[in-house]
XYZ file of C-alpha atoms in Angstrom:
263
model
C -39.618 -57.563 -23.223
C -41.245 -55.981 -20.180
C -43.726 -53.165 -20.312
C -41.324 -50.896 -18.331
C -38.494 -51.481 -20.795
C -40.795 -50.750 -23.722
C -41.891 -47.404 -22.210
C -38.304 -46.356 -21.484
C -37.271 -47.152 -25.010
C -40.096 -45.074 -26.397
C -39.288 -41.800 -24.404
C -38.136 -39.283 -26.985
C -34.725 -37.559 -26.493
C -34.756 -33.928 -25.215
C -35.199 -31.396 -27.993
C -32.096 -29.568 -29.300
C -31.989 -25.964 -28.073
C -33.319 -23.384 -30.490
C -31.165 -20.505 -31.754
C -32.540 -18.193 -29.044
C -31.864 -20.794 -26.347
C -28.279 -21.213 -27.573
C -27.762 -17.443 -27.400
C -29.159 -17.321 -23.848
C -26.862 -20.141 -22.765
C -23.855 -18.405 -24.330
C -24.633 -15.128 -22.551
C -25.064 -16.938 -19.237
C -21.719 -18.641 -19.723
C -19.997 -15.316 -20.509
C -21.571 -13.641 -17.466
C -20.327 -16.499 -15.299
C -16.781 -15.986 -16.592
C -16.999 -12.208 -16.176
C -18.080 -12.562 -12.553
C -14.729 -14.213 -11.762
C -12.601 -11.416 -13.269
C -11.644 -7.969 -12.136
C -10.409 -4.866 -13.917
C -7.310 -3.096 -12.652
C -7.025 0.719 -12.639
C -4.881 0.441 -15.777
C -7.671 -1.343 -17.607
C -6.207 -4.894 -17.575
C -8.642 -7.689 -16.776
C -7.361 -10.632 -14.763
C -8.903 -13.555 -12.936
C -10.095 -12.598 -9.471
C -8.308 -15.602 -7.983
C -4.995 -14.165 -9.206
C -5.428 -10.687 -7.686
C -3.271 -9.670 -4.745
C -4.437 -7.599 -1.784
C -3.564 -3.900 -2.147
C -0.131 -2.943 -0.856
C -0.271 -1.425 2.598
C 0.364 2.298 2.296
C 2.364 4.086 4.905
C 0.367 6.734 6.762
C 1.562 9.797 8.626
C -0.146 12.352 10.838
C 0.110 16.079 10.225
C -0.254 18.063 13.441
C -1.270 21.728 13.412
C -0.173 24.509 15.746
C -3.348 24.018 17.814
C -2.777 20.225 17.966
C -5.392 19.219 15.391
C -4.316 15.962 13.735
C -4.903 14.798 10.167
C -4.101 11.302 8.911
C -2.816 11.179 5.328
C -0.799 8.799 3.188
C 2.926 9.451 3.034
C 2.889 9.635 -0.769
C 0.159 12.295 -0.768
C 1.800 14.311 2.002
C 5.151 14.341 0.229
C 3.851 16.796 -2.358
C 4.905 19.119 0.464
C 8.686 19.441 0.427
C 8.537 20.490 4.080
C 6.821 17.196 4.980
C 9.146 15.154 2.759
C 12.211 16.612 4.468
C 10.665 16.063 7.906
C 9.925 12.399 7.133
C 13.463 11.874 5.866
C 14.826 13.358 9.073
C 12.556 11.123 11.191
C 13.547 8.017 9.240
C 17.196 8.927 9.561
C 16.820 9.208 13.332
C 14.951 5.897 13.461
C 17.696 4.167 11.496
C 20.237 5.410 14.035
C 18.125 4.250 17.000
C 17.010 0.845 15.664
C 18.954 -2.250 16.647
C 20.448 -4.597 14.062
C 17.357 -6.834 13.982
C 15.014 -4.087 12.795
C 13.976 -4.329 9.165
C 13.235 -1.680 6.548
C 9.625 -2.866 6.508
C 9.278 -2.196 10.228
C 10.508 1.343 9.761
C 8.444 2.081 6.634
C 5.095 1.096 8.160
C 5.533 2.903 11.467
C 3.175 5.814 12.080
C 4.882 9.206 12.086
C 3.826 12.687 13.162
C 4.929 15.847 11.376
C 4.250 19.079 13.252
C 3.267 22.110 11.159
C 3.878 24.759 13.794
C 2.911 27.735 11.620
C -0.452 26.329 10.473
C -3.715 26.305 12.428
C -6.132 23.374 12.309
C -8.829 24.741 9.957
C -6.161 25.847 7.507
C -4.270 22.553 7.680
C -7.533 20.761 6.964
C -7.751 22.661 3.659
C -4.130 21.847 2.895
C -4.768 18.135 3.445
C -7.888 18.321 1.266
C -5.829 19.822 -1.547
C -3.073 17.216 -1.201
C -5.622 14.409 -1.475
C -7.250 16.026 -4.514
C -3.876 16.483 -6.194
C -2.601 13.004 -5.375
C -5.710 10.865 -5.774
C -8.222 12.632 -7.997
C -6.763 15.088 -10.478
C -3.301 16.584 -10.750
C -3.236 20.361 -10.531
C -1.877 21.746 -13.798
C 0.693 24.513 -13.494
C -0.446 28.040 -14.335
C 0.601 29.140 -17.816
C 1.692 32.752 -18.234
C 0.684 35.179 -19.498
C -2.806 34.961 -18.035
C -5.263 35.056 -20.917
C -8.509 35.834 -19.112
C -9.680 38.638 -16.835
C -11.131 36.637 -13.917
C -9.992 33.803 -11.680
C -12.821 31.521 -12.790
C -11.963 32.021 -16.445
C -8.272 31.343 -15.912
C -8.776 28.323 -13.655
C -10.014 25.705 -16.123
C -9.978 22.810 -13.640
C -13.421 22.750 -12.040
C -12.230 20.746 -9.025
C -9.734 23.403 -7.967
C -11.916 26.336 -8.958
C -14.644 25.059 -6.642
C -12.118 24.147 -3.933
C -10.736 27.684 -3.678
C -14.035 29.503 -4.260
C -15.680 27.819 -1.277
C -13.227 29.618 1.053
C -13.561 33.167 2.257
C -10.661 35.418 1.319
C -9.146 35.321 4.822
C -8.849 31.539 4.582
C -7.336 31.858 1.104
C -4.597 34.082 2.568
C -3.992 31.554 5.354
C -3.767 28.674 2.886
C -1.384 30.691 0.707
C 0.866 31.279 3.720
C 0.644 27.572 4.643
C 1.495 26.521 1.079
C 4.542 28.771 1.218
C 5.586 27.495 4.670
C 5.059 23.836 3.725
C 6.533 24.345 0.254
C 3.597 22.941 -1.730
C 4.156 24.449 -5.160
C 0.821 23.483 -6.793
C -1.203 24.896 -3.888
C 0.936 28.028 -3.859
C 0.190 28.584 -7.556
C -3.533 28.103 -7.011
C -3.787 30.486 -4.072
C -1.549 33.085 -5.730
C -3.826 33.026 -8.766
C -6.875 33.596 -6.565
C -5.189 36.397 -4.611
C -4.011 38.013 -7.846
C -7.566 38.849 -8.816
C -8.379 39.962 -5.285
C -5.490 42.452 -5.248
C -5.363 43.602 -8.849
C -7.419 46.742 -8.210
C -6.046 47.530 -4.725
C -3.613 50.284 -3.696
C -0.242 49.554 -2.097
C -1.641 50.396 1.345
C -4.653 48.124 0.871
C -2.422 45.260 -0.284
C -0.156 45.819 2.710
C -3.151 45.612 5.046
C -4.718 42.579 3.344
C -1.462 40.633 3.457
C -0.933 41.664 7.087
C 2.489 43.114 6.344
C 4.131 44.978 9.236
C 3.911 48.772 9.240
C 5.801 49.896 12.378
C 9.308 49.044 11.226
C 12.762 50.294 11.989
C 14.580 51.885 9.015
C 16.575 48.667 8.563
C 13.453 46.473 8.688
C 11.629 48.827 6.352
C 14.456 48.653 3.821
C 14.304 44.869 3.942
C 10.516 44.857 3.451
C 10.793 47.276 0.550
C 13.330 44.966 -1.065
C 11.200 41.842 -0.526
C 7.903 43.439 -1.563
C 9.029 46.119 -4.003
C 6.108 45.268 -6.262
C 3.746 46.480 -3.517
C 5.508 49.568 -2.179
C 6.764 51.096 -5.437
C 3.837 53.304 -6.434
C 5.423 54.052 -9.798
C 5.023 50.380 -10.680
C 1.297 50.638 -9.974
C 0.980 53.834 -11.956
C 2.645 52.282 -14.969
C 0.620 49.098 -14.620
C -2.597 51.118 -14.524
C -1.830 52.344 -18.020
C -1.448 48.852 -19.411
C -4.178 46.419 -20.258
C -5.777 44.606 -17.322
C -4.671 41.145 -18.337
C -0.997 42.134 -18.363
C -1.314 43.725 -14.914
C -2.732 40.535 -13.483
C -0.048 38.382 -15.089
C 2.654 40.591 -13.577
C 0.990 40.583 -10.156
C 0.645 36.808 -10.199
C 4.314 36.357 -11.130
C 5.429 38.705 -8.353
C 3.242 37.000 -5.770
C 4.887 33.718 -6.638
C 8.348 35.238 -6.535
C 7.808 36.897 -3.157
C 6.562 33.597 -1.711
C 9.727 31.693 -2.592
């Protein structure tokens, strides 16, 4: 037997891993497996190799009166009934114009523009911000009546929307309220009406009329129509009676009437 063979035969086998070494190896193996998986928004974990690219989302452009443009997903924008109806009308026209070879996919991924002719750019920017909050981050919860607290901040429990509305000056709040009414965005209308409620709760009929920019130089026929639409403002007896009731009930009534007059 050669000297080389003798030395090879005498090399001891590698030592068995200790308990700590086994644990380290096990953790390394688990980490390796985890690095090839992904967690879906619903919490399910699947192998990364089995994941599919995110579905392409149709985008539209909202265009303000002053031609400012805001890109937003169709699903977020459709919280506005005005936008939803406009998109349906556009798609209907496209279906009529397309030839027989056009597919539904071609139509659904085409960029569209919806013109919001009663909304200026800075205001529409706030509207888009709200739609994205409501669609992507946290749903706005409908206002429960009667109002139980005496301030806007106390009644608005959702911090996201409390901060969103409080960062605006009151003139912008009025503009956003009008835009929410025009674009038929019910959650935004509720939020702005709640904010305006506490702005107007201690104002006279004349002050409310001025703040809401309601017309004053009216014909008798126009005046009668305004009195019918905004009876809660012009009827002083309503304010006198409300002044005798507790403040919380006044604000609940004012909020409900604001909502009703916006419909």
